[in-house]
Tab-separated table of C-alpha atoms in Angstrom:
chain	number	residue	atom	x	y	z
A	1	MET	CA	-17.183	-19.554	-3.463
A	2	PHE	CA	-18.556	-16.647	-1.495
A	3	ARG	CA	-18.022	-12.952	-1.738
A	4	VAL	CA	-18.784	-10.621	1.132
A	5	ALA	CA	-19.197	-6.923	0.367
A	6	THR	CA	-19.638	-4.529	3.243
A	7	SER	CA	-21.334	-1.154	3.000
A	8	THR	CA	-19.953	1.099	5.711
A	9	LYS	CA	-22.908	3.463	5.370
A	10	ASP	CA	-25.326	1.124	7.149
A	11	MET	CA	-25.424	0.629	10.917
A	12	PRO	CA	-25.276	-2.196	11.753
A	13	MET	CA	-23.159	-3.449	8.861
A	14	ARG	CA	-25.079	-4.829	5.896
A	15	LEU	CA	-23.586	-7.925	4.284
A	16	ARG	CA	-24.345	-8.963	0.740
A	17	LEU	CA	-23.539	-12.589	-0.031
A	18	THR	CA	-23.384	-13.476	-3.688
A	19	LEU	CA	-22.996	-17.132	-4.535
A	20	LEU	CA	-20.646	-17.288	-7.499
A	21	GLY	CA	-20.302	-20.047	-10.046
A	22	SER	CA	-23.691	-21.646	-9.282
A	23	THR	CA	-26.136	-22.766	-11.942
A	24	LEU	CA	-28.208	-19.821	-13.135
A	25	LEU	CA	-31.955	-20.260	-13.340
A	26	ALA	CA	-33.515	-19.115	-16.590
A	27	LEU	CA	-36.368	-16.689	-15.990
A	28	VAL	CA	-38.996	-16.295	-18.651
A	29	GLY	CA	-40.550	-12.894	-19.271
A	30	PRO	CA	-40.296	-9.607	-17.411
A	31	PRO	CA	-39.158	-8.207	-15.114
A	32	VAL	CA	-35.507	-8.434	-16.093
A	33	ALA	CA	-33.148	-7.878	-13.171
A	34	PRO	CA	-30.681	-5.025	-13.709
A	35	ALA	CA	-27.026	-5.926	-14.100
A	36	ALA	CA	-25.159	-5.963	-10.809
A	37	GLU	CA	-22.923	-2.999	-10.149
A	38	PRO	CA	-19.218	-3.863	-10.311
A	39	ASN	CA	-17.277	-4.403	-7.110
A	40	VAL	CA	-13.698	-3.297	-6.583
A	41	SER	CA	-12.799	-6.921	-5.818
A	42	ASP	CA	-14.192	-8.366	-9.069
A	43	GLY	CA	-10.747	-8.680	-10.603
A	44	LEU	CA	-9.619	-10.994	-7.799
A	45	LEU	CA	-12.210	-13.661	-8.551
A	46	PRO	CA	-10.264	-15.291	-11.420
A	47	PHE	CA	-7.261	-15.706	-9.119
A	48	VAL	CA	-9.441	-17.515	-6.580
A	49	GLU	CA	-11.202	-19.629	-9.203
A	50	LYS	CA	-7.852	-20.729	-10.675
A	51	ASN	CA	-6.507	-21.742	-7.238
A	52	GLN	CA	-3.907	-18.987	-7.358
A	53	LEU	CA	-5.246	-17.165	-4.310
A	54	ALA	CA	-7.242	-18.561	-1.393
A	55	GLY	CA	-9.046	-15.350	-0.561
A	56	ALA	CA	-8.618	-11.679	0.190
A	57	VAL	CA	-10.066	-8.684	1.979
A	58	VAL	CA	-9.743	-5.351	0.194
A	59	LEU	CA	-10.556	-1.864	1.414
A	60	VAL	CA	-10.660	1.538	-0.247
A	61	ALA	CA	-10.859	4.745	1.779
A	62	SER	CA	-10.643	8.471	1.357
A	63	ALA	CA	-8.995	10.581	4.038
A	64	ASP	CA	-12.162	10.601	6.143
A	65	LYS	CA	-14.357	7.742	4.988
A	66	VAL	CA	-14.179	4.038	4.136
A	67	LEU	CA	-15.597	3.751	0.620
A	68	ALA	CA	-15.607	-0.027	0.180
A	69	THR	CA	-14.669	-3.133	2.136
A	70	GLU	CA	-15.011	-6.471	0.353
A	71	ALA	CA	-13.986	-10.068	0.924
A	72	VAL	CA	-13.587	-12.818	-1.670
A	73	GLY	CA	-12.715	-16.484	-1.449
A	74	PHE	CA	-11.875	-18.404	1.681
A	75	ALA	CA	-10.134	-17.813	4.988
A	76	ASP	CA	-9.848	-21.615	5.249
A	77	ARG	CA	-10.177	-23.472	1.958
A	78	GLU	CA	-10.144	-26.940	3.509
A	79	ALA	CA	-13.008	-26.182	5.908
A	80	ARG	CA	-14.776	-24.012	3.284
A	81	VAL	CA	-14.849	-21.039	5.654
A	82	ALA	CA	-15.578	-17.894	3.656
A	83	MET	CA	-13.338	-14.874	4.072
A	84	THR	CA	-15.043	-12.034	5.953
A	85	THR	CA	-14.176	-8.371	6.146
A	86	ASP	CA	-13.128	-8.500	9.810
A	87	ASP	CA	-10.687	-11.396	9.399
A	88	LEU	CA	-7.225	-11.070	10.918
A	89	PHE	CA	-3.926	-11.234	8.999
A	90	TRP	CA	-0.237	-11.317	9.832
A	91	ILE	CA	0.839	-8.024	8.250
A	92	ALA	CA	4.564	-8.678	8.753
A	93	SER	CA	6.676	-5.793	7.420
A	94	MET	CA	3.681	-3.489	7.272
A	95	THR	CA	4.650	-3.096	10.941
A	96	LYS	CA	7.682	-1.046	9.834
A	97	PRO	CA	5.893	2.212	8.920
A	98	MET	CA	3.943	2.020	12.179
A	99	THR	CA	7.174	1.696	14.158
A	100	ALA	CA	8.657	4.606	12.214
A	101	ALA	CA	5.584	6.751	12.892
A	102	ALA	CA	5.860	6.026	16.615
A	103	LEU	CA	9.515	7.040	16.661
A	104	MET	CA	8.676	10.256	14.818
A	105	MET	CA	6.389	11.160	17.724
A	106	LEU	CA	9.536	11.331	19.863
A	107	VAL	CA	11.228	13.388	17.149
A	108	ASP	CA	8.273	15.789	17.274
A	109	GLU	CA	8.796	16.058	21.028
A	110	LYS	CA	12.503	16.803	20.433
A	111	LYS	CA	13.486	13.769	22.484
A	112	VAL	CA	15.157	12.156	19.460
A	113	ALA	CA	16.945	13.706	16.466
A	114	LEU	CA	17.034	11.768	13.205
A	115	ASP	CA	20.676	12.550	12.495
A	116	ASP	CA	21.925	11.656	15.958
A	117	PRO	CA	24.127	8.560	16.085
A	118	ILE	CA	22.386	5.478	17.444
A	119	GLU	CA	25.020	5.277	20.178
A	120	LYS	CA	23.622	8.457	21.778
A	121	TYR	CA	20.566	6.450	22.829
A	122	LEU	CA	22.045	2.937	22.812
A	123	PRO	CA	25.628	3.064	24.174
A	124	GLU	CA	26.280	-0.548	23.141
A	125	PHE	CA	26.773	0.753	19.585
A	126	LYS	CA	29.803	2.861	20.565
A	127	ALA	CA	32.028	-0.106	19.747
A	128	ALA	CA	30.470	-0.701	16.318
A	129	THR	CA	32.743	-2.105	13.608
A	130	VAL	CA	32.334	-2.498	9.869
A	131	LEU	CA	33.474	-5.353	7.659
A	132	ALA	CA	36.661	-4.303	5.848
A	133	TYR	CA	37.601	-7.590	4.173
A	134	GLN	CA	36.400	-11.166	4.243
A	135	ASP	CA	37.230	-14.425	2.520
A	136	LYS	CA	36.854	-18.026	3.615
A	137	ASP	CA	39.883	-17.784	5.901
A	138	THR	CA	40.078	-14.146	6.969
A	139	THR	CA	37.774	-11.463	8.351
A	140	LEU	CA	39.061	-7.932	8.896
A	141	LEU	CA	37.087	-5.289	10.755
A	142	LYS	CA	37.550	-1.550	11.130
A	143	LYS	CA	35.869	1.440	12.728
A	144	PRO	CA	33.186	2.884	10.423
A	145	ALA	CA	33.859	6.240	8.765
A	146	ARG	CA	30.818	7.572	10.585
A	147	ALA	CA	28.424	6.132	13.127
A	148	PRO	CA	25.038	4.850	11.930
A	149	THR	CA	22.224	7.277	12.737
A	150	VAL	CA	18.577	7.019	13.687
A	151	ARG	CA	17.713	8.061	10.123
A	152	ASP	CA	19.892	5.240	8.794
A	153	CYS	CA	17.915	2.725	10.860
A	154	LEU	CA	14.603	3.868	9.418
A	155	ARG	CA	15.681	4.112	5.763
A	156	HIS	CA	17.777	0.891	5.680
A	157	THR	CA	21.184	2.528	5.249
A	158	SER	CA	22.691	1.651	8.651
A	159	GLY	CA	24.982	-1.135	7.470
A	160	MET	CA	23.215	-3.651	9.702
A	161	PRO	CA	22.451	-7.098	8.288
A	162	PHE	CA	18.912	-8.279	7.614
A	163	ARG	CA	18.874	-9.953	11.018
A	164	SER	CA	21.240	-11.598	13.497
A	165	ALA	CA	21.891	-15.231	14.366
A	166	LEU	CA	19.848	-14.707	17.542
A	167	GLU	CA	16.728	-14.502	15.391
A	168	GLU	CA	16.964	-18.009	14.003
A	169	PRO	CA	14.678	-19.810	13.492
A	170	THR	CA	12.086	-17.163	14.431
A	171	LEU	CA	12.123	-13.418	15.021
A	172	ASP	CA	10.336	-13.279	18.359
A	173	ARG	CA	12.323	-15.399	20.828
A	174	PHE	CA	14.268	-12.676	22.653
A	175	LEU	CA	13.507	-9.450	24.449
A	176	LEU	CA	14.014	-6.486	22.131
A	177	ARG	CA	16.790	-5.268	24.436
A	178	ASP	CA	18.734	-8.503	23.988
A	179	ALA	CA	18.137	-8.749	20.247
A	180	VAL	CA	19.492	-5.228	19.746
A	181	ARG	CA	22.546	-5.963	21.878
A	182	GLY	CA	23.199	-8.769	19.431
A	183	TYR	CA	23.062	-6.320	16.528
A	184	ALA	CA	25.582	-4.060	18.270
A	185	LEU	CA	28.037	-6.963	18.470
A	186	THR	CA	27.543	-7.869	14.804
A	187	PRO	CA	29.866	-6.095	12.332
A	188	LEU	CA	28.179	-3.666	9.967
A	189	GLN	CA	28.102	-5.079	6.451
A	190	TYR	CA	28.952	-1.760	4.747
A	191	GLU	CA	29.727	1.847	5.627
A	192	PRO	CA	26.624	3.613	6.990
A	193	GLY	CA	24.852	5.819	4.464
A	194	THR	CA	26.565	4.333	1.402
A	195	LYS	CA	24.043	1.628	0.471
A	196	HIS	CA	20.381	0.776	0.898
A	197	VAL	CA	20.047	-2.816	2.138
A	198	TYR	CA	16.723	-3.900	3.617
A	199	SER	CA	17.260	-4.610	7.303
A	200	ASN	CA	14.904	-5.872	9.971
A	201	ALA	CA	17.723	-5.239	12.428
A	202	GLY	CA	17.680	-1.507	11.727
A	203	ILE	CA	13.941	-1.158	12.322
A	204	ASN	CA	14.127	-3.308	15.455
A	205	THR	CA	16.878	-1.004	16.713
A	206	ALA	CA	14.539	1.931	16.131
A	207	GLY	CA	11.988	0.099	18.265
A	208	ARG	CA	14.538	-0.213	21.058
A	209	ILE	CA	15.204	3.540	20.870
A	210	ILE	CA	11.462	4.045	21.399
A	211	GLU	CA	11.719	1.998	24.594
A	212	VAL	CA	14.758	3.803	25.970
A	213	VAL	CA	13.613	7.327	25.156
A	214	GLY	CA	9.872	6.797	25.567
A	215	GLY	CA	10.277	5.452	29.080
A	216	THR	CA	8.128	2.364	28.588
A	217	ASN	CA	8.363	-0.889	26.686
A	218	TYR	CA	7.876	-0.772	22.934
A	219	GLU	CA	4.625	-2.738	22.999
A	220	ASP	CA	2.956	-0.376	25.471
A	221	PHE	CA	4.202	2.727	23.652
A	222	MET	CA	2.724	1.521	20.363
A	223	ALA	CA	-0.618	0.773	22.001
A	224	LYS	CA	-0.897	4.002	23.985
A	225	ARG	CA	0.396	6.425	21.368
A	226	LEU	CA	-0.801	4.862	18.092
A	227	PHE	CA	-3.222	1.942	18.232
A	228	VAL	CA	-5.607	3.184	20.941
A	229	PRO	CA	-5.910	6.750	19.565
A	230	LEU	CA	-6.669	5.356	16.099
A	231	GLY	CA	-9.156	2.767	17.371
A	232	MET	CA	-7.002	-0.106	16.094
A	233	THR	CA	-8.483	-2.667	18.489
A	234	ASP	CA	-7.582	-5.669	16.330
A	235	THR	CA	-3.918	-4.742	15.855
A	236	VAL	CA	-1.957	-7.055	18.139
A	237	TRP	CA	1.328	-8.924	18.578
A	238	ARG	CA	-0.215	-12.072	20.048
A	239	PRO	CA	-3.742	-12.849	18.851
A	240	THR	CA	-6.178	-13.920	21.548
A	241	ALA	CA	-7.996	-17.235	21.312
A	242	GLU	CA	-11.048	-15.378	20.002
A	243	GLN	CA	-8.996	-13.486	17.419
A	244	MET	CA	-7.397	-16.742	16.270
A	245	LYS	CA	-10.844	-17.842	15.110
A	246	ARG	CA	-10.700	-14.936	12.620
A	247	LEU	CA	-7.096	-15.461	11.507
A	248	ALA	CA	-6.969	-16.264	7.799
A	249	LYS	CA	-4.932	-19.354	6.965
A	250	SER	CA	-1.684	-18.869	5.070
A	251	TYR	CA	-1.087	-20.603	1.747
A	252	LYS	CA	1.695	-21.072	-0.756
A	253	PRO	CA	1.654	-22.419	-4.323
A	254	THR	CA	2.248	-26.139	-4.741
A	255	LYS	CA	5.478	-27.140	-6.479
A	256	ASP	CA	3.743	-27.563	-9.825
A	257	GLY	CA	1.988	-24.211	-9.422
A	258	THR	CA	-1.473	-25.621	-10.048
A	259	ASN	CA	-2.885	-25.336	-6.538
A	260	LEU	CA	-2.293	-24.002	-3.036
A	261	GLU	CA	-1.179	-25.678	0.170
A	262	VAL	CA	-1.285	-24.520	3.782
A	263	ILE	CA	1.861	-23.011	5.283
A	264	PRO	CA	2.238	-21.708	8.853
A	265	VAL	CA	3.631	-18.294	9.701
A	266	THR	CA	7.179	-19.656	9.711
A	267	GLN	CA	8.919	-16.477	10.885
A	268	LEU	CA	7.088	-16.441	14.235
A	269	ALA	CA	7.119	-18.959	17.069
A	270	GLN	CA	4.089	-21.186	17.557
A	271	PRO	CA	1.561	-21.057	19.052
A	272	LEU	CA	0.896	-17.489	18.048
A	273	THR	CA	-1.044	-16.976	21.289
A	274	ASP	CA	2.051	-17.759	23.409
A	275	PRO	CA	2.419	-14.886	25.922
A	276	HIS	CA	6.206	-15.351	25.862
A	277	ARG	CA	6.459	-14.329	22.214
A	278	GLN	CA	8.088	-10.902	21.909
A	279	PRO	CA	6.878	-7.972	19.770
A	280	VAL	CA	8.978	-7.453	16.644
A	281	PRO	CA	9.097	-3.804	15.472
A	282	ALA	CA	10.125	-4.878	11.969
A	283	GLY	CA	7.343	-7.359	11.358
A	284	GLY	CA	5.385	-8.816	14.252
A	285	LEU	CA	1.900	-7.335	13.983
A	286	PHE	CA	-1.449	-8.913	13.164
A	287	SER	CA	-4.219	-6.618	11.974
A	288	THR	CA	-7.401	-6.193	9.962
A	289	ALA	CA	-8.136	-4.176	6.848
A	290	LYS	CA	-10.144	-1.667	8.896
A	291	ASP	CA	-7.368	-1.089	11.445
A	292	THR	CA	-4.657	-0.804	8.823
A	293	ALA	CA	-6.755	1.707	6.897
A	294	ALA	CA	-7.105	3.862	10.022
A	295	PHE	CA	-3.326	4.214	10.137
A	296	GLY	CA	-3.180	4.982	6.414
A	297	GLN	CA	-5.915	7.608	6.693
A	298	MET	CA	-4.047	9.346	9.516
A	299	ILE	CA	-0.991	9.597	7.268
A	300	LEU	CA	-3.082	10.797	4.299
A	301	ARG	CA	-4.513	13.547	6.515
A	302	GLY	CA	-1.003	14.713	7.343
A	303	GLY	CA	-0.876	13.299	10.872
A	304	THR	CA	-4.323	13.997	12.329
A	305	HIS	CA	-7.161	11.811	13.590
A	306	GLY	CA	-10.396	13.602	14.367
A	307	ASP	CA	-9.499	16.696	16.355
A	308	LYS	CA	-6.203	15.224	17.559
A	309	ARG	CA	-2.778	15.571	15.978
A	310	LEU	CA	-0.654	12.451	16.333
A	311	LEU	CA	2.204	13.590	14.083
A	312	SER	CA	3.351	16.959	12.809
A	313	GLU	CA	3.164	17.615	9.077
A	314	ALA	CA	6.960	17.820	9.124
A	315	ALA	CA	7.135	14.302	10.575
A	316	VAL	CA	4.802	12.957	7.885
A	317	ARG	CA	6.982	14.590	5.210
A	318	GLU	CA	10.035	12.815	6.617
A	319	LEU	CA	8.234	9.473	6.739
A	320	THR	CA	6.768	9.620	3.230
A	321	GLY	CA	9.474	11.442	1.285
A	322	THR	CA	12.164	9.441	-0.494
A	323	GLN	CA	15.315	9.352	1.638
A	324	THR	CA	17.440	7.082	-0.532
A	325	TYR	CA	18.631	9.362	-3.332
A	326	GLY	CA	22.244	8.540	-4.128
A	327	VAL	CA	22.179	5.027	-2.668
A	328	LEU	CA	19.619	3.388	-4.959
A	329	GLY	CA	19.880	2.789	-8.675
A	330	LYS	CA	17.502	4.132	-11.283
A	331	GLY	CA	13.840	3.230	-10.997
A	332	GLU	CA	10.526	4.448	-9.672
A	333	GLY	CA	10.837	3.062	-6.158
A	334	GLY	CA	12.552	4.493	-3.121
A	335	TYR	CA	12.416	4.397	0.638
A	336	GLY	CA	11.381	6.992	3.181
A	337	LEU	CA	11.476	6.418	6.933
A	338	GLY	CA	9.814	3.050	7.362
A	339	PHE	CA	7.776	3.585	4.169
A	340	SER	CA	8.270	2.408	0.622
A	341	THR	CA	7.938	5.512	-1.533
A	342	SER	CA	7.693	6.838	-5.039
A	343	ARG	CA	11.068	8.128	-6.200
A	344	ARG	CA	9.607	11.547	-7.004
A	345	ALA	CA	8.273	11.960	-3.442
A	346	LYS	CA	10.851	14.436	-2.179
A	347	VAL	CA	10.984	15.601	1.424
A	348	GLY	CA	10.001	19.254	1.701
A	349	GLY	CA	6.852	19.279	-0.385
A	350	PRO	CA	3.261	18.625	0.727
A	351	ALA	CA	2.499	16.921	4.041
A	352	VAL	CA	2.324	13.558	2.261
A	353	ALA	CA	5.258	13.775	-0.112
A	354	GLY	CA	3.909	11.251	-2.614
A	355	PRO	CA	2.518	7.729	-3.009
A	356	CYS	CA	3.822	5.529	-0.205
A	357	GLY	CA	3.068	2.489	1.914
A	358	HIS	CA	4.498	-0.951	2.606
A	359	GLY	CA	3.964	-4.615	1.914
A	360	GLY	CA	4.279	-7.709	4.077
A	361	ALA	CA	5.966	-11.085	3.659
A	362	TYR	CA	2.670	-12.821	2.918
A	363	ALA	CA	1.672	-10.246	0.263
A	364	THR	CA	-0.428	-7.883	2.387
A	365	HIS	CA	-0.169	-4.266	1.262
A	366	LEU	CA	-1.036	-0.726	2.350
A	367	TRP	CA	-0.813	2.123	-0.155
A	368	ILE	CA	-1.442	5.815	0.490
A	369	ASN	CA	-1.807	7.964	-2.607
A	370	PRO	CA	-2.193	11.740	-2.212
A	371	ASP	CA	-2.559	12.080	-5.991
A	372	ASN	CA	-5.972	10.384	-6.075
A	373	LYS	CA	-6.588	10.911	-2.333
A	374	LEU	CA	-7.059	7.205	-1.634
A	375	VAL	CA	-5.874	4.653	0.880
A	376	THR	CA	-5.989	1.056	-0.344
A	377	VAL	CA	-5.538	-2.015	1.835
A	378	TYR	CA	-5.013	-5.471	0.375
A	379	MET	CA	-5.100	-8.365	2.849
A	380	VAL	CA	-4.090	-11.895	1.880
A	381	GLN	CA	-1.947	-14.641	3.404
A	382	HIS	CA	0.017	-15.794	0.386
A	383	ALA	CA	3.628	-16.948	0.711
A	384	GLY	CA	5.932	-16.818	-2.282
A	385	PHE	CA	5.654	-13.017	-2.407
A	386	PRO	CA	4.822	-11.383	-4.637
A	387	GLY	CA	3.724	-14.175	-7.001
A	388	GLU	CA	0.020	-14.299	-7.783
A	389	GLY	CA	-0.632	-12.464	-4.521
A	390	GLY	CA	1.241	-9.463	-5.875
A	391	ARG	CA	-0.348	-9.641	-9.322
A	392	ALA	CA	-3.824	-9.787	-7.814
A	393	ARG	CA	-2.964	-6.740	-5.714
A	394	ASP	CA	-2.083	-4.779	-8.843
A	395	VAL	CA	-5.468	-5.667	-10.339
A	396	PHE	CA	-7.251	-4.488	-7.182
A	397	GLU	CA	-5.326	-1.220	-6.880
A	398	GLN	CA	-5.975	-0.365	-10.528
A	399	ALA	CA	-9.692	-1.028	-10.032
A	400	ALA	CA	-9.736	1.108	-6.878
A	401	ALA	CA	-8.112	4.024	-8.685
A	402	LYS	CA	-10.566	3.745	-11.580
A	403	MET	CA	-13.694	3.446	-9.428
A	404	TYR	CA	-12.859	5.826	-6.584
A	405	GLY	CA	-9.881	7.968	-7.570
A	406	LYS	CA	-10.272	11.706	-8.027
């Protein structure tokens, strides 16, 4: 098994390869080699050695500097291809906070208001209905007490289902325009603003608002306004043939839990390079640890990148502050606008209201913590979320806080 640790201080990058688990040669007499310094990824090695995790890339950054980037295990176990720090991953729902950030750019420009009804921008929602009663023989619909808003879309309180029948078996078969028209025809599952129910449909609708108001298609808006300014050159909807060579394989536990087996990205159409696949605002992106960290650092800085401001501090407060008081039960977690949040992260405080981020279906994770001033990125392709993929992430994030936190 190989580990790759990257020092970002050296140009070009310096790679240290440490062969683990090999037979150690006994050396007689001095000099005695000093003990190796610990790596932030050390705690992941037992998961790889026990066949609970194929491999991972982890990154720790401050607001202005990448502090560590390390890779452990394999990108392809069968071919014995070692994971490297520039490998590509399907980040799935980690796309959501990026979509939300893009929409907040239009809020900053006063082209969109969070508490406007969706129908102001998408007239097809004017005829929205909500489920009043349903049993095996009868379905009754009624007009909702209030219309779902842009804010509802971003915080998962719109009443929309997780997704529509149009998105079976995969999420990326239809133009965003047509997918959202399908949502408008689907009855809301509950009164807007009364519950928090995770909904890809709501975030995809937010993506459609970006198209309508931004004056260009969603994919181009995301590239021009977010990815290019942040230097996120490996953040894409359809990997190129060259990028596919760096795409880490996805794995899931075997039925007996003793090993791993390959699983494709089942939520997206194959091949992933197909130019007809459509971008999915709720979960369609592929990215690297470096690119994802660039987004997280921009948020940690309160919306700036270099000498440019991408988002106002007020927009970052809205994104990262908990917006689900009153609709979630007791607990530490909450939801902002496109971000998972800490319950104590109230809107109206510092630019970054509190610890926040998002995970993906295959256990990838971005976390932004203003308390210790760190961004952590955890990249794996492990189905059965969270499972061992989630437990390994906890080990990494605890190590990052201990080694680099302030």
